CSV table of C-alpha atoms (C1' of nucleotides) in Angstrom, one decimal:
chain,number,residue,atom,x,y,z
N,156,MET,CA,-1.4,-22.3,31.2
N,157,PRO,CA,-2.8,-20.5,29.0
N,158,SER,CA,-3.0,-19.4,26.3
N,159,ASP,CA,-4.7,-18.2,23.4
N,160,ASN,CA,-3.5,-14.8,24.1
N,161,THR,CA,-2.0,-12.2,21.9
N,162,SER,CA,0.7,-10.4,23.7
N,163,GLN,CA,1.3,-7.8,21.1
N,164,LEU,CA,3.7,-5.2,22.3
N,165,SER,CA,6.1,-5.1,25.2
N,166,VAL,CA,9.0,-3.3,26.8
N,167,SER,CA,11.1,-4.4,29.7
N,168,SER,CA,13.8,-2.8,31.8
N,169,ASN,CA,16.6,-3.5,34.3
N,170,LEU,CA,14.2,-2.1,36.9
N,171,GLY,CA,12.5,-5.5,36.9
N,172,ILE,CA,9.4,-4.1,35.2
N,173,ALA,CA,8.0,-5.5,31.9
N,174,LEU,CA,5.1,-3.7,30.4
N,175,SER,CA,2.9,-5.2,27.6
N,176,ILE,CA,-0.3,-4.4,25.9
N,177,ARG,CA,-2.4,-7.5,25.6
N,178,SER,CA,-5.8,-8.9,24.6
N,179,TYR,CA,-7.1,-12.4,25.2
N,180,THR,CA,-9.4,-14.3,23.0
N,181,ARG,CA,-10.5,-16.8,25.7
N,182,GLN,CA,-10.2,-17.2,29.4
N,183,LEU,CA,-7.0,-18.2,31.2
N,184,SER,CA,-7.5,-20.8,33.8
N,185,GLN,CA,-5.8,-20.7,37.3
N,186,HIS,CA,-2.1,-20.1,37.4
N,187,HIS,CA,0.4,-18.1,39.3
N,188,HIS,CA,3.6,-16.2,38.7
N,189,ASN,CA,6.9,-15.7,40.5
N,190,HIS,CA,6.5,-12.0,40.2
N,191,HIS,CA,3.8,-9.4,41.0
N,192,GLN,CA,1.5,-8.5,38.2
N,193,LEU,CA,-0.7,-5.4,37.6
N,194,VAL,CA,-3.6,-5.5,35.1
N,195,LEU,CA,-4.9,-2.1,33.9
N,196,PRO,CA,-7.8,-2.2,31.4
N,197,LEU,CA,-7.5,0.2,28.5
N,198,HIS,CA,-10.6,-0.8,26.6
N,199,GLY,CA,-13.3,-3.2,27.6
N,200,ASN,CA,-13.6,-5.3,30.7
N,201,ILE,CA,-11.8,-8.2,32.3
N,202,GLU,CA,-13.3,-10.6,34.8
N,203,LEU,CA,-10.7,-11.7,37.4
N,204,ASP,CA,-10.6,-14.2,40.2
N,205,ILE,CA,-7.6,-13.5,42.4
N,206,ALA,CA,-7.3,-15.9,45.3
N,207,ASN,CA,-11.1,-16.3,45.3
N,208,ASP,CA,-11.6,-12.5,45.2
N,209,LYS,CA,-13.7,-12.1,42.1
N,210,GLN,CA,-14.4,-8.8,40.3
N,211,THR,CA,-15.0,-7.4,36.9
N,212,ILE,CA,-13.0,-4.3,36.2
N,213,GLY,CA,-12.8,-1.8,33.4
N,214,PRO,CA,-10.8,1.3,32.5
N,215,LYS,CA,-9.6,3.4,35.5
N,216,CYS,CA,-9.3,0.4,37.7
N,217,CYS,CA,-6.3,-1.8,38.5
N,218,ALA,CA,-6.0,-5.4,39.6
N,219,ILE,CA,-3.0,-6.3,41.7
N,220,ILE,CA,-1.9,-9.9,41.6
N,221,TYR,CA,0.7,-10.6,44.2
N,222,GLN,CA,3.6,-13.0,43.7
N,223,GLY,CA,2.5,-16.6,44.0
N,224,GLU,CA,-1.3,-15.9,44.1
N,225,LEU,CA,-3.5,-18.2,42.1
N,226,HIS,CA,-5.6,-16.3,39.6
N,227,SER,CA,-7.7,-16.7,36.5
N,228,PHE,CA,-9.4,-14.4,34.2
N,229,ALA,CA,-11.6,-13.9,31.1
N,230,ALA,CA,-11.9,-10.8,29.0
N,231,ASP,CA,-14.2,-9.2,26.4
N,232,GLU,CA,-13.2,-10.1,22.9
N,233,CYS,CA,-12.3,-6.4,22.2
N,234,ALA,CA,-10.7,-5.8,25.5
N,235,ARG,CA,-7.1,-4.5,25.7
N,236,PHE,CA,-5.1,-3.9,28.8
N,237,LEU,CA,-1.7,-3.0,30.0
N,238,VAL,CA,0.0,-5.8,32.0
N,239,ALA,CA,2.9,-4.9,34.2
N,240,ASP,CA,5.1,-7.7,35.5
N,241,LEU,CA,7.1,-6.5,38.4
N,242,THR,CA,9.7,-8.2,40.7
N,243,ASP,CA,8.9,-5.6,43.3
N,244,LEU,CA,6.0,-3.3,44.2
N,245,PRO,CA,6.0,0.2,45.8
N,246,SER,CA,5.9,-0.3,49.6
N,247,LYS,CA,2.4,1.3,49.8
N,248,TYR,CA,0.9,-1.7,48.0
N,249,LEU,CA,2.6,-4.4,49.9
N,250,PRO,CA,1.0,-4.6,53.4
N,251,GLN,CA,-2.6,-4.2,52.2
N,252,TYR,CA,-3.2,-7.0,49.8
N,253,GLN,CA,-6.0,-5.2,48.1
N,254,HIS,CA,-6.6,-6.8,44.8
N,255,TYR,CA,-8.7,-4.1,43.1
N,256,VAL,CA,-8.1,-0.4,43.3
N,257,SER,CA,-9.1,2.6,41.3
N,258,ILE,CA,-6.4,4.8,39.7
N,259,SER,CA,-6.1,8.5,39.1
N,260,ASP,CA,-7.1,10.2,35.8
N,261,ALA,CA,-3.4,11.1,35.4
N,262,PHE,CA,-2.2,7.5,35.7
N,263,TYR,CA,-4.9,6.3,33.3
N,264,ALA,CA,-3.8,8.9,30.8
N,265,PHE,CA,-0.3,7.7,31.2
N,266,ILE,CA,-1.2,4.0,30.4
N,267,GLN,CA,-3.1,5.3,27.3
N,268,TYR,CA,0.2,7.1,26.4
N,269,VAL,CA,2.1,3.8,26.9
N,270,GLU,CA,-0.3,2.0,24.6
N,271,LYS,CA,0.2,4.6,21.9
N,272,GLN,CA,4.0,4.6,22.3
N,273,LEU,CA,4.3,0.8,22.1
N,274,ALA,CA,2.4,0.9,18.9
N,275,GLN,CA,5.0,3.3,17.3
N,276,PRO,CA,7.6,1.6,15.1
N,277,GLU,CA,10.2,3.9,16.7
N,278,PHE,CA,9.2,3.2,20.2
N,279,ASP,CA,12.7,2.0,21.2
N,280,ALA,CA,13.6,5.7,21.4
N,281,VAL,CA,11.3,6.2,24.4
N,282,SER,CA,11.2,2.7,25.9
N,283,ASP,CA,13.9,3.5,28.4
N,284,THR,CA,11.8,6.3,29.9
N,285,LEU,CA,8.5,4.4,30.1
N,286,THR,CA,9.3,1.9,32.9
N,287,PRO,CA,10.9,4.4,35.4
N,288,LEU,CA,8.0,6.7,34.8
N,289,PHE,CA,5.5,3.9,35.3
N,290,TRP,CA,7.2,3.1,38.6
N,291,SER,CA,7.2,6.7,39.7
N,292,LEU,CA,3.6,7.2,38.9
N,293,LEU,CA,2.6,3.9,40.6
N,294,ALA,CA,4.6,4.9,43.7
N,295,THR,CA,3.2,8.4,43.9
N,296,GLN,CA,-0.4,7.6,43.3
N,297,THR,CA,-2.4,9.4,45.9
N,298,SER,CA,-5.9,8.7,44.8
N,299,THR,CA,-5.4,5.0,44.7
N,300,HIS,CA,-7.9,3.4,47.1
N,301,ALA,CA,-9.7,0.1,47.5
N,302,ILE,CA,-13.1,0.1,45.7
N,303,ASP,CA,-16.0,0.3,48.2
N,304,LYS,CA,-17.5,-3.2,48.6
N,305,ARG,CA,-21.0,-1.8,48.0
N,306,LEU,CA,-20.0,-0.4,44.6
N,307,ALA,CA,-18.2,-3.6,43.4
N,308,PRO,CA,-21.4,-5.3,42.1
N,309,VAL,CA,-22.6,-2.0,40.6
N,310,LEU,CA,-19.3,-1.6,38.7
N,311,GLU,CA,-19.6,-5.2,37.5
N,312,THR,CA,-23.1,-4.6,36.3
N,313,MET,CA,-22.0,-1.4,34.5
N,314,ALA,CA,-19.1,-3.2,33.0
N,315,THR,CA,-20.9,-6.3,31.8
N,316,GLN,CA,-24.3,-5.0,30.9
N,317,LEU,CA,-23.5,-1.9,28.9
N,318,ALA,CA,-25.9,-2.9,26.2
N,319,ASN,CA,-28.8,-2.8,28.5
N,320,PRO,CA,-30.7,0.2,29.8
N,321,LEU,CA,-29.3,0.9,33.3
N,322,THR,CA,-31.1,3.3,35.6
N,323,LEU,CA,-29.5,4.9,38.7
N,324,SER,CA,-32.3,3.7,40.9
N,325,ASP,CA,-31.7,0.1,40.0
N,326,LEU,CA,-27.9,0.5,40.5
N,327,ALA,CA,-28.5,2.2,43.8
N,328,LYS,CA,-30.7,-0.7,44.9
N,329,GLN,CA,-27.9,-3.1,43.9
N,330,ALA,CA,-25.6,-1.2,46.2
N,331,HIS,CA,-28.2,-1.2,49.0
N,332,LEU,CA,-28.0,2.6,49.2
N,333,SER,CA,-30.5,5.3,48.7
N,334,LEU,CA,-30.3,7.1,45.4
N,335,SER,CA,-28.7,10.2,46.9
N,336,GLN,CA,-26.2,8.2,49.0
N,337,PHE,CA,-25.4,6.1,46.0
N,338,LYS,CA,-24.5,9.1,44.0
N,339,ALA,CA,-22.5,10.6,46.8
N,340,VAL,CA,-20.5,7.4,47.5
N,341,PHE,CA,-20.0,6.8,43.8
N,342,HIS,CA,-18.6,10.3,43.3
N,343,GLN,CA,-16.4,10.0,46.4
N,344,GLN,CA,-14.9,6.7,45.2
N,345,LEU,CA,-14.6,7.2,41.4
N,346,GLY,CA,-14.3,11.0,41.2
N,347,THR,CA,-17.2,11.2,38.7
N,348,SER,CA,-21.0,10.8,38.6
N,349,PRO,CA,-22.5,7.4,37.8
N,350,GLN,CA,-23.9,8.7,34.6
N,351,GLN,CA,-20.6,10.1,33.4
N,352,TYR,CA,-18.8,6.9,34.4
N,353,LEU,CA,-21.3,4.9,32.4
N,354,THR,CA,-21.0,7.1,29.4
N,355,ASN,CA,-17.2,6.9,29.6
N,356,LEU,CA,-17.4,3.1,29.7
N,357,ARG,CA,-19.7,3.1,26.7
N,358,MET,CA,-17.4,5.4,24.7
N,359,GLU,CA,-14.3,3.3,25.6
N,360,LYS,CA,-16.0,0.1,24.5
N,361,ALA,CA,-17.3,1.8,21.3
N,362,LYS,CA,-13.7,3.0,20.6
N,363,ALA,CA,-12.4,-0.6,21.1
N,364,LEU,CA,-15.2,-2.1,18.9
N,365,LEU,CA,-14.4,0.5,16.2
N,366,SER,CA,-10.7,-0.1,16.5
N,367,TYR,CA,-10.7,-3.9,16.5
N,368,THR,CA,-13.8,-5.0,14.7
N,369,ASP,CA,-15.5,-4.3,11.4
N,370,LEU,CA,-19.0,-3.8,12.9
N,371,PRO,CA,-21.1,-1.1,11.3
N,372,ILE,CA,-21.7,2.0,13.4
N,373,SER,CA,-25.3,1.1,14.1
N,374,LEU,CA,-24.3,-2.2,15.6
N,375,VAL,CA,-21.6,-0.7,17.7
N,376,ALA,CA,-24.1,1.8,19.0
N,377,GLU,CA,-26.4,-1.0,19.9
N,378,GLN,CA,-23.7,-3.0,21.6
N,379,VAL,CA,-22.8,-0.1,23.9
N,380,GLY,CA,-26.4,0.7,24.9
N,381,TYR,CA,-27.6,3.2,22.4
N,382,GLN,CA,-30.9,2.4,20.7
N,383,ASN,CA,-30.4,5.3,18.4
N,384,ALA,CA,-27.3,5.5,16.2
N,385,SER,CA,-27.6,9.2,15.8
N,386,ALA,CA,-27.5,9.8,19.5
N,387,PHE,CA,-24.4,7.5,19.7
N,388,SER,CA,-22.7,9.3,16.9
N,389,ARG,CA,-23.3,12.7,18.4
N,390,ARG,CA,-22.0,11.6,21.8
N,391,PHE,CA,-18.9,9.9,20.3
N,392,LYS,CA,-18.0,13.1,18.4
N,393,GLN,CA,-18.5,15.1,21.5
N,394,VAL,CA,-16.1,12.9,23.5
N,395,TYR,CA,-13.4,12.1,20.9
N,396,GLY,CA,-13.7,15.1,18.6
N,397,GLN,CA,-14.5,13.0,15.5
N,398,SER,CA,-17.4,10.9,14.2
N,399,PRO,CA,-17.3,7.1,14.6
N,400,LYS,CA,-16.8,6.7,10.9
N,401,ALA,CA,-14.0,9.2,10.8
N,402,PHE,CA,-12.4,7.4,13.7
N,403,THR,CA,-12.4,4.0,11.8
N,404,GLN,CA,-10.8,5.7,8.8
N,405,ARG,CA,-7.8,7.1,10.7
U,199,DT,C1',-23.2,13.3,61.6
U,200,DT,C1',-25.4,10.8,58.3
U,201,DT,C1',-29.1,10.0,55.4
U,202,DC,C1',-33.1,11.4,52.9
U,203,DT,C1',-36.3,14.5,50.4
U,204,DT,C1',-37.4,18.1,47.3
U,205,DA,C1',-37.2,21.2,43.4
U,206,DA,C1',-34.9,23.6,39.6
U,207,DG,C1',-32.0,23.4,35.9
U,208,DG,C1',-29.5,21.0,32.6
U,209,DA,C1',-27.7,17.1,30.1
U,210,DG,C1',-28.6,13.3,27.4
U,211,DA,C1',-31.4,10.2,24.4
U,212,DG,C1',-35.0,9.3,21.0
U,213,DA,C1',-37.5,10.6,16.9
U,214,DC,C1',-37.5,12.5,12.6
U,215,DA,C1',-36.0,15.0,8.5
U,216,DG,C1',-32.6,16.3,5.2
U,217,DG,C1',-28.2,16.0,3.0
U,218,DG,C1',-23.6,13.9,1.5
C,184,DC,C1',-25.0,4.1,5.4
C,185,DC,C1',-23.8,7.8,8.1
C,186,DC,C1',-23.8,12.5,10.0
C,187,DT,C1',-26.1,16.7,11.6
C,188,DG,C1',-29.8,19.8,13.1
C,189,DT,C1',-33.9,20.4,15.7
C,190,DC,C1',-37.5,19.4,18.9
C,191,DT,C1',-39.3,17.0,22.9
C,192,DC,C1',-39.2,14.5,26.9
C,193,DT,C1',-37.0,11.9,30.5
C,194,DC,C1',-34.1,11.6,34.1
C,195,DC,C1',-29.8,13.0,36.3
C,196,DT,C1',-27.2,16.4,39.0
C,197,DT,C1',-26.9,19.6,42.4
C,198,DA,C1',-27.9,22.3,46.4
C,199,DA,C1',-30.5,23.3,50.3
C,200,DG,C1',-33.0,22.0,54.1
C,201,DA,C1',-35.2,18.4,57.1
C,202,DA,C1',-35.3,14.2,59.7
C,203,DA,C1',-33.2,10.5,62.2
DNA sequence: TTTCTTAAGGAGAGACAGGG
DNA sequence: CCCTGTCTCTCCTTAAGAAA
């Protein structure tokens, strides 16, 4: 019912797959579809409730909404995500009914590529190749696994409280794990350290804020948890190869 | 086997100054 | 207003070994 959403760019195919890049300016109340739907955040976070299974997810995670399941969601103002509507799902996803999984770096890189391609005026030339490739990558994902229940609240905290100082010991407490166990479980599940994951989230959000808002650099730094704009600027350049200002002037 | 502790090294963040 | 260099300090990562 929805919908104050901006479904900006999309491509569909005779494979029964429709891909679109979307952002939402307010929450969508409960609804369902006659097809399966995957939601893959590109920037920012999205808070989902799928059949009473609630979680906030960010980049490198995927929400799976099975056909007919009631769901609702709300997203950050600057959040953008790839939505895939599918009449069918690879068989590996069907028996499990897991709503939230992590995805591989390669798959995440691909959805970033899709975002860029859909933004090109000449994207028709490559659109025929996007959906079969999406399906193939989805079907051959080997690193896809359900997110450990103990990490779910931690990931939510990281996703929703980026602007606040977050220490590993506090996050470990939230997961009911010792610090060392927390770091081990986190690395096993996400393939990266908690600190690196947090930095990535901060940089992704900063990139989104710089792309879709007119906020000054100092405010962007503040909103992604940096009290010092110079530290933010340095980190941003290290990650993306250009300063925040240069990024906004592309 | 799993979990925890410890210590060394390194990465990242803050503060400040200077320049464009 | 923003970026960069430098210094300092905190705290995170990693690895090894101990304990449960």
